[in-house]
Amino acid sequence: MMFDKVEEYKAMIKAAEAKAADDLEQFRMKFISKKSVVTALFNDFKNVPNDQKKAFGQALNELKTLAQDKFKSLAETLDNGSSESASQGVDLTLPDIPNQNGSVHPLTITRNKIIEIFERMGFNVASGPEIEEDFYNFTALNFPENHPAREMQDTFFIEKNPDKVLRTHTSNVQIRMMEEGKPPFRSIMPGRVYRNEAISARAHCFFHQVEGLYVDKNVGFKDLKQTVYHFVKEMFGENTKVRFRPSYFPFTEPSAEIDISCFICQGKGCNVCKYTNWVEIAGSGMVDPNVLANCGIDPEEYTGFAFGMGIERIAMLKYQINDLRLFSENDVRFLRQFQGSF
Ligand code: DAH
């Protein structure tokens, strides 16, 4: 009867498991503590007939050792198990997650490059307001009132009488500069401009331009040409050709559109140049005498050239980007491609 109990407890001890600290404590209470079943059996020892005392004593000692050993091993597995769960997901041998460095926006890279090239030619950088009076955006630039030329650019009007607009080009800064200062002027004026256009791959309601202005005594079309030649070679490569195409702008006379030879297909014909081998990069011309006069500069004494180019356009050509919307969508997959560029 007593021996049966010992066997029964042995089986229970062997089968015991501890999934949590609680299980371990229960095991200790049941088989090891002063109130354990094992202690109870020891207390019953005196009731065992003398001839069985030796065998029972041995059996009891075995039971006690078994319980203690089991307790130790249960405690160990529980320990290992819990330290594992505490450090779960932390593998110190894993390689580090590389830093996600930011990148400079392609328009900033392009603008900085343009600035750098012109600064080396002695141009400084100026800026002006994006919310602009009609006078600076149109009138002073020789756009007559109600002249259809105002409709060349789809204007966002934001206030009436006196009219305020979101500037449609950076040419407003020319006027502000010339009005405030005295010649000579040799500046470039980068900035954001706005037009009321449906957003598509080729048009946007805002984009960026760089305006250029050089006003001094004896500035001629040849100076415009040399400046543009140098810029194009620096920006697009030594072998890029330049073509001036007659055009019209109210604020320049004569006016010319500037094309460069397609540096993507090198004259073989491609989508970018639409198989014409030329791509347009800027408008330009000699500052119209009326514009100089509007700013209080004597056109008999001073002449000047001006140009305006789209930064997006230059960036699209340079990086072969085929959708204008990418510049303002903040898609990191697009932006990350410019990592490491400045
Ligand atoms: N303002 C013109 C535009 O937005 C670009 C331009 C053309 C600027 C000729 C100039 C210039 O300074 O001389 O389309």
Coordinates of C-alpha atoms and ligand atoms in Angstrom, one line a residue:
M1 CA 0.0 0.0 0.0
M2 CA 2.7 2.5 1.0
F3 CA 4.9 1.1 -1.8
D4 CA 2.1 1.7 -4.3
K5 CA 2.0 5.3 -3.2
V6 CA 5.7 5.7 -3.8
E7 CA 5.4 4.2 -7.3
E8 CA 2.4 6.4 -8.0
Y9 CA 4.3 9.6 -6.9
K10 CA 7.4 8.5 -8.9
A11 CA 5.3 8.3 -12.0
M12 CA 3.7 11.7 -11.3
I13 CA 7.1 13.3 -10.8
K14 CA 8.5 11.8 -14.0
A15 CA 5.5 13.1 -16.0
A16 CA 5.6 16.5 -14.4
E17 CA 6.0 19.6 -16.7
A18 CA 6.5 23.2 -15.9
K19 CA 5.4 25.7 -18.5
A20 CA 5.5 28.7 -16.1
A21 CA 6.9 29.6 -12.7
D22 CA 3.5 28.7 -11.2
D23 CA 3.8 25.1 -12.3
L24 CA 7.2 24.9 -10.8
E25 CA 6.0 26.2 -7.5
Q26 CA 3.1 23.8 -7.5
F27 CA 5.6 20.9 -8.1
R28 CA 7.7 22.2 -5.2
M29 CA 4.7 22.4 -2.9
K30 CA 3.5 18.9 -3.8
F31 CA 6.8 16.9 -3.8
I32 CA 9.5 18.9 -2.0
S33 CA 8.1 21.3 0.7
K34 CA 7.5 20.4 4.3
K35 CA 3.8 19.9 3.4
S36 CA 4.6 17.7 0.4
V37 CA 3.3 14.2 -0.2
V38 CA 6.9 13.0 0.2
T39 CA 7.2 14.5 3.6
A40 CA 3.9 12.9 4.5
L41 CA 5.3 9.5 3.5
F42 CA 8.4 10.2 5.7
N43 CA 6.1 10.9 8.6
D44 CA 4.3 7.6 8.0
F45 CA 7.6 5.8 8.2
K46 CA 7.0 4.9 11.9
N47 CA 3.9 3.0 10.9
V48 CA 5.8 0.7 8.5
P49 CA 6.3 -2.8 9.8
N50 CA 9.9 -3.3 11.0
D51 CA 10.8 -5.9 8.4
Q52 CA 9.8 -3.5 5.6
K53 CA 11.5 -0.4 7.1
K54 CA 14.8 -0.9 5.2
A55 CA 13.2 -1.3 1.8
F56 CA 10.7 1.4 2.4
G57 CA 13.4 3.8 3.6
Q58 CA 15.3 3.2 0.4
A59 CA 12.3 3.7 -1.7
L60 CA 11.5 7.0 0.1
N61 CA 15.0 8.3 -0.4
E62 CA 14.9 7.5 -4.1
L63 CA 11.6 9.3 -4.3
K64 CA 13.0 12.3 -2.6
T65 CA 16.1 12.4 -4.8
L66 CA 13.9 12.0 -7.9
A67 CA 11.7 14.9 -6.8
Q68 CA 14.7 17.1 -6.2
D69 CA 16.4 16.3 -9.5
K70 CA 13.2 16.8 -11.3
F71 CA 12.7 20.1 -9.6
K72 CA 16.2 21.3 -10.7
S73 CA 15.7 20.2 -14.3
L74 CA 12.2 21.8 -14.5
A75 CA 13.7 25.0 -13.1
E76 CA 16.4 25.0 -15.7
T77 CA 14.2 24.5 -18.7
L78 CA 11.9 27.1 -17.4
D79 CA 14.9 29.5 -17.0
N80 CA 16.1 28.9 -20.6
G81 CA 12.6 29.1 -21.9
S82 CA 11.9 32.5 -20.3
S83 CA 15.2 34.1 -21.3
E84 CA 14.5 33.0 -24.8
S85 CA 11.1 34.7 -24.8
A86 CA 12.6 37.9 -23.3
S87 CA 15.1 38.2 -26.1
Q88 CA 12.8 37.0 -28.8
G89 CA 13.4 38.7 -32.2
V90 CA 16.7 40.1 -31.1
D91 CA 19.5 38.3 -32.9
L92 CA 22.7 40.2 -32.2
T93 CA 24.5 38.4 -35.0
L94 CA 22.2 39.8 -37.7
P95 CA 23.8 42.5 -39.9
D96 CA 22.8 46.1 -39.2
I97 CA 20.0 47.6 -41.2
P98 CA 21.7 50.2 -43.4
N99 CA 20.9 53.8 -42.8
Q100 CA 18.4 55.2 -45.2
N101 CA 20.2 58.4 -46.3
G102 CA 18.1 61.2 -47.7
S103 CA 18.7 62.4 -51.2
V104 CA 18.7 65.8 -52.7
H105 CA 15.6 66.5 -54.9
P106 CA 16.5 66.3 -58.6
L107 CA 15.1 69.8 -59.1
T108 CA 17.4 71.1 -56.4
I109 CA 20.4 69.2 -57.9
T110 CA 19.6 70.8 -61.3
R111 CA 19.0 74.3 -60.0
N112 CA 22.3 74.1 -58.0
K113 CA 24.1 73.0 -61.1
I114 CA 22.6 75.8 -63.2
I115 CA 23.5 78.4 -60.5
E116 CA 27.0 77.0 -60.2
I117 CA 27.7 77.4 -63.9
F118 CA 26.3 80.9 -64.1
E119 CA 28.1 82.0 -60.9
R120 CA 31.4 81.0 -62.6
M121 CA 30.5 83.4 -65.4
G122 CA 29.9 86.2 -62.9
F123 CA 26.2 86.0 -62.4
N124 CA 24.7 86.5 -59.0
V125 CA 21.5 85.0 -57.7
A126 CA 18.3 87.0 -57.0
S127 CA 14.8 86.2 -56.1
G128 CA 11.4 87.8 -56.0
P129 CA 7.8 87.2 -54.9
E130 CA 5.6 84.4 -56.1
I131 CA 2.4 86.4 -55.4
E132 CA 2.9 89.3 -57.7
E133 CA 1.2 92.4 -58.9
D134 CA -0.1 92.4 -62.4
F135 CA 2.3 95.2 -63.2
Y136 CA 5.5 93.2 -62.5
N137 CA 4.2 90.0 -64.1
F138 CA 2.8 91.6 -67.2
T139 CA 2.6 95.4 -67.7
A140 CA 6.2 96.4 -67.0
L141 CA 7.3 93.4 -69.2
N142 CA 5.6 95.1 -72.1
F143 CA 2.4 93.1 -72.1
P144 CA -0.1 95.7 -73.2
E145 CA -3.5 95.8 -71.3
N146 CA -5.9 93.3 -72.8
H147 CA -3.3 92.1 -75.2
P148 CA -3.7 88.5 -76.3
A149 CA -0.1 87.9 -75.1
R150 CA -1.5 87.8 -71.6
E151 CA -3.4 84.7 -72.6
M152 CA -0.2 83.0 -73.7
Q153 CA 0.1 82.1 -70.1
D154 CA -2.8 80.7 -68.2
T155 CA -2.8 82.9 -65.2
F156 CA -4.1 82.3 -61.7
F157 CA -5.6 85.6 -60.7
I158 CA -5.9 85.9 -56.9
E159 CA -7.0 89.5 -56.4
K160 CA -8.8 92.0 -58.5
N161 CA -8.1 95.8 -58.7
P162 CA -5.3 96.1 -58.4
D163 CA -4.8 92.6 -59.9
K164 CA -2.6 90.2 -58.1
V165 CA -1.5 86.9 -59.7
L166 CA 0.6 83.9 -58.9
R167 CA 3.5 84.8 -61.1
T168 CA 3.4 82.9 -64.4
H169 CA 7.2 83.3 -64.9
T170 CA 10.3 84.4 -63.1
S171 CA 10.6 87.5 -65.5
N172 CA 8.9 89.5 -62.7
V173 CA 12.2 89.5 -60.8
Q174 CA 14.0 91.3 -63.8
I175 CA 11.6 94.2 -63.3
R176 CA 12.0 94.3 -59.6
M177 CA 15.8 94.2 -59.9
M178 CA 16.0 96.9 -62.5
E179 CA 13.5 99.1 -60.8
E180 CA 15.5 99.0 -57.5
G181 CA 19.1 99.0 -58.7
K182 CA 21.4 100.6 -61.2
P183 CA 23.0 98.8 -64.2
P184 CA 25.1 96.8 -64.7
F185 CA 23.0 93.7 -63.8
R186 CA 24.2 90.2 -64.2
S187 CA 21.9 87.9 -62.4
I188 CA 20.0 84.6 -62.5
M189 CA 16.7 84.3 -60.7
P190 CA 15.5 80.8 -59.9
G191 CA 12.0 80.3 -58.6
R192 CA 8.6 78.6 -58.7
V193 CA 6.0 79.7 -61.1
Y194 CA 2.3 78.9 -61.6
R195 CA 0.0 78.3 -64.5
N196 CA -3.6 77.2 -64.6
E197 CA -3.0 74.1 -66.6
A198 CA -4.5 70.6 -66.3
I199 CA -1.9 68.4 -64.6
S200 CA -0.4 65.7 -66.9
A201 CA 2.9 64.1 -67.7
R202 CA 3.9 67.2 -69.7
A203 CA 2.2 70.1 -67.8
H204 CA 1.7 71.1 -64.2
C205 CA 0.0 73.9 -62.4
F206 CA 3.4 74.8 -60.9
F207 CA 6.9 74.4 -62.0
H208 CA 10.3 76.1 -61.8
Q209 CA 12.2 78.5 -63.9
V210 CA 15.6 80.2 -63.9
E211 CA 15.6 83.7 -65.3
G212 CA 18.7 85.3 -66.6
L213 CA 19.4 89.0 -67.1
Y214 CA 22.5 90.8 -68.2
V215 CA 22.2 94.6 -68.7
D216 CA 25.2 96.9 -69.3
K217 CA 26.6 99.2 -71.9
N218 CA 27.2 97.4 -75.2
V219 CA 25.6 94.1 -74.4
G220 CA 24.7 92.4 -77.7
F221 CA 23.2 89.3 -79.0
K222 CA 26.7 87.8 -79.4
D223 CA 27.0 88.0 -75.6
L224 CA 23.7 86.0 -75.2
K225 CA 25.0 83.4 -77.6
Q226 CA 28.4 83.0 -75.9
T227 CA 26.8 82.8 -72.5
V228 CA 24.3 80.1 -73.7
Y229 CA 27.0 78.2 -75.6
H230 CA 29.1 78.0 -72.4
F231 CA 26.1 77.0 -70.2
V232 CA 25.0 74.3 -72.6
K233 CA 28.4 72.7 -72.9
E234 CA 28.9 72.7 -69.1
M235 CA 25.4 71.4 -68.5
F236 CA 25.0 68.8 -71.2
G237 CA 28.5 68.1 -72.5
E238 CA 31.1 69.4 -74.8
N239 CA 29.6 68.1 -78.0
T240 CA 26.1 69.5 -77.6
K241 CA 25.1 71.9 -80.3
V242 CA 23.0 75.0 -79.8
R243 CA 20.4 76.5 -82.2
F244 CA 18.6 79.9 -81.9
R245 CA 15.2 79.9 -83.4
P246 CA 13.4 83.2 -84.0
S247 CA 10.4 83.6 -81.7
Y248 CA 8.3 86.2 -80.0
F249 CA 8.1 87.5 -76.4
P250 CA 6.7 90.9 -75.5
F251 CA 9.7 91.7 -73.3
T252 CA 12.5 90.9 -75.8
E253 CA 13.3 92.1 -79.3
P254 CA 14.6 90.2 -81.1
S255 CA 13.5 87.0 -79.4
A256 CA 14.8 83.6 -79.9
E257 CA 14.0 80.1 -78.6
I258 CA 17.0 78.0 -77.7
D259 CA 17.3 74.4 -78.8
I260 CA 20.1 72.0 -78.1
S261 CA 21.0 68.9 -80.1
C262 CA 19.5 65.8 -78.6
F263 CA 22.3 64.4 -76.4
I264 CA 20.2 61.3 -75.8
C265 CA 20.2 59.9 -79.3
Q266 CA 23.1 62.0 -80.6
G267 CA 21.1 62.7 -83.8
K268 CA 19.8 59.2 -84.4
G269 CA 16.3 60.2 -83.4
C270 CA 14.4 59.3 -80.2
N271 CA 11.3 59.9 -78.2
V272 CA 12.7 62.8 -76.3
C273 CA 13.5 64.9 -79.4
K274 CA 10.5 63.3 -81.2
Y275 CA 12.9 62.4 -84.0
T276 CA 13.8 66.0 -84.7
N277 CA 17.2 65.8 -83.1
W278 CA 16.6 69.0 -81.3
V279 CA 15.1 69.8 -77.9
E280 CA 14.0 73.2 -76.7
I281 CA 15.5 74.4 -73.4
A282 CA 14.8 78.2 -73.1
G283 CA 13.4 81.4 -74.3
S284 CA 15.6 84.4 -74.8
G285 CA 16.3 87.7 -76.5
M286 CA 17.5 91.2 -76.2
V287 CA 15.6 93.1 -73.5
D288 CA 13.0 95.3 -75.2
P289 CA 13.8 99.0 -74.9
N290 CA 10.3 99.5 -73.5
V291 CA 11.1 97.2 -70.6
L292 CA 14.3 99.1 -69.8
A293 CA 12.4 102.4 -70.0
N294 CA 9.6 101.0 -67.7
C295 CA 12.3 100.4 -65.1
G296 CA 13.8 103.8 -65.4
I297 CA 16.9 102.7 -67.4
D298 CA 17.9 104.6 -70.5
P299 CA 17.7 102.3 -73.5
E300 CA 20.0 104.6 -75.5
E301 CA 22.7 104.0 -72.9
Y302 CA 22.1 100.4 -71.9
T303 CA 21.2 97.2 -73.6
G304 CA 20.8 93.7 -72.2
F305 CA 19.9 90.2 -72.9
A306 CA 17.5 87.9 -70.9
F307 CA 16.6 84.3 -71.0
G308 CA 14.2 82.0 -69.1
M309 CA 14.4 78.3 -68.8
G310 CA 12.4 75.6 -67.1
I311 CA 14.3 73.7 -64.4
E312 CA 12.0 70.7 -64.8
R313 CA 12.7 70.6 -68.5
I314 CA 16.4 70.6 -68.0
A315 CA 16.1 67.9 -65.2
M316 CA 13.9 65.8 -67.4
L317 CA 16.4 65.9 -70.3
K318 CA 19.4 65.4 -68.1
Y319 CA 17.9 62.4 -66.1
Q320 CA 15.6 61.2 -68.8
I321 CA 12.5 61.6 -66.6
N322 CA 9.4 61.2 -68.7
D323 CA 6.6 62.5 -66.3
L324 CA 6.5 66.0 -64.8
R325 CA 4.3 64.8 -62.0
L326 CA 7.1 62.7 -60.5
F327 CA 8.8 65.9 -59.3
S328 CA 6.0 66.8 -56.9
E329 CA 4.6 63.4 -55.8
N330 CA 7.3 62.6 -53.2
D331 CA 7.5 59.0 -54.2
V332 CA 10.6 57.8 -52.4
R333 CA 11.3 55.1 -55.1
F334 CA 11.8 58.0 -57.5
L335 CA 13.7 60.3 -55.1
R336 CA 16.0 57.6 -53.9
Q337 CA 17.4 57.2 -57.4
F338 CA 19.2 60.6 -56.8
Q339 CA 21.0 59.4 -53.7
G340 CA 24.6 60.5 -53.8
S341 CA 24.0 63.2 -56.4
F342 CA 24.4 66.9 -55.5
Ligands
DAH1 N1 9.1 84.2 -69.4 C1 9.2 83.3 -70.5 C2 8.2 82.1 -70.2 O1 7.9 82.0 -69.1 C3 10.6 82.7 -70.6 C4 11.5 83.8 -71.1 C5 11.6 84.0 -72.5 C6 12.2 84.6 -70.2 C7 12.5 85.0 -73.0 C8 13.0 85.6 -70.7 C9 13.2 85.7 -72.1 O2 13.8 86.4 -69.9 O3 14.1 86.7 -72.5 O4 7.9 81.4 -71.1

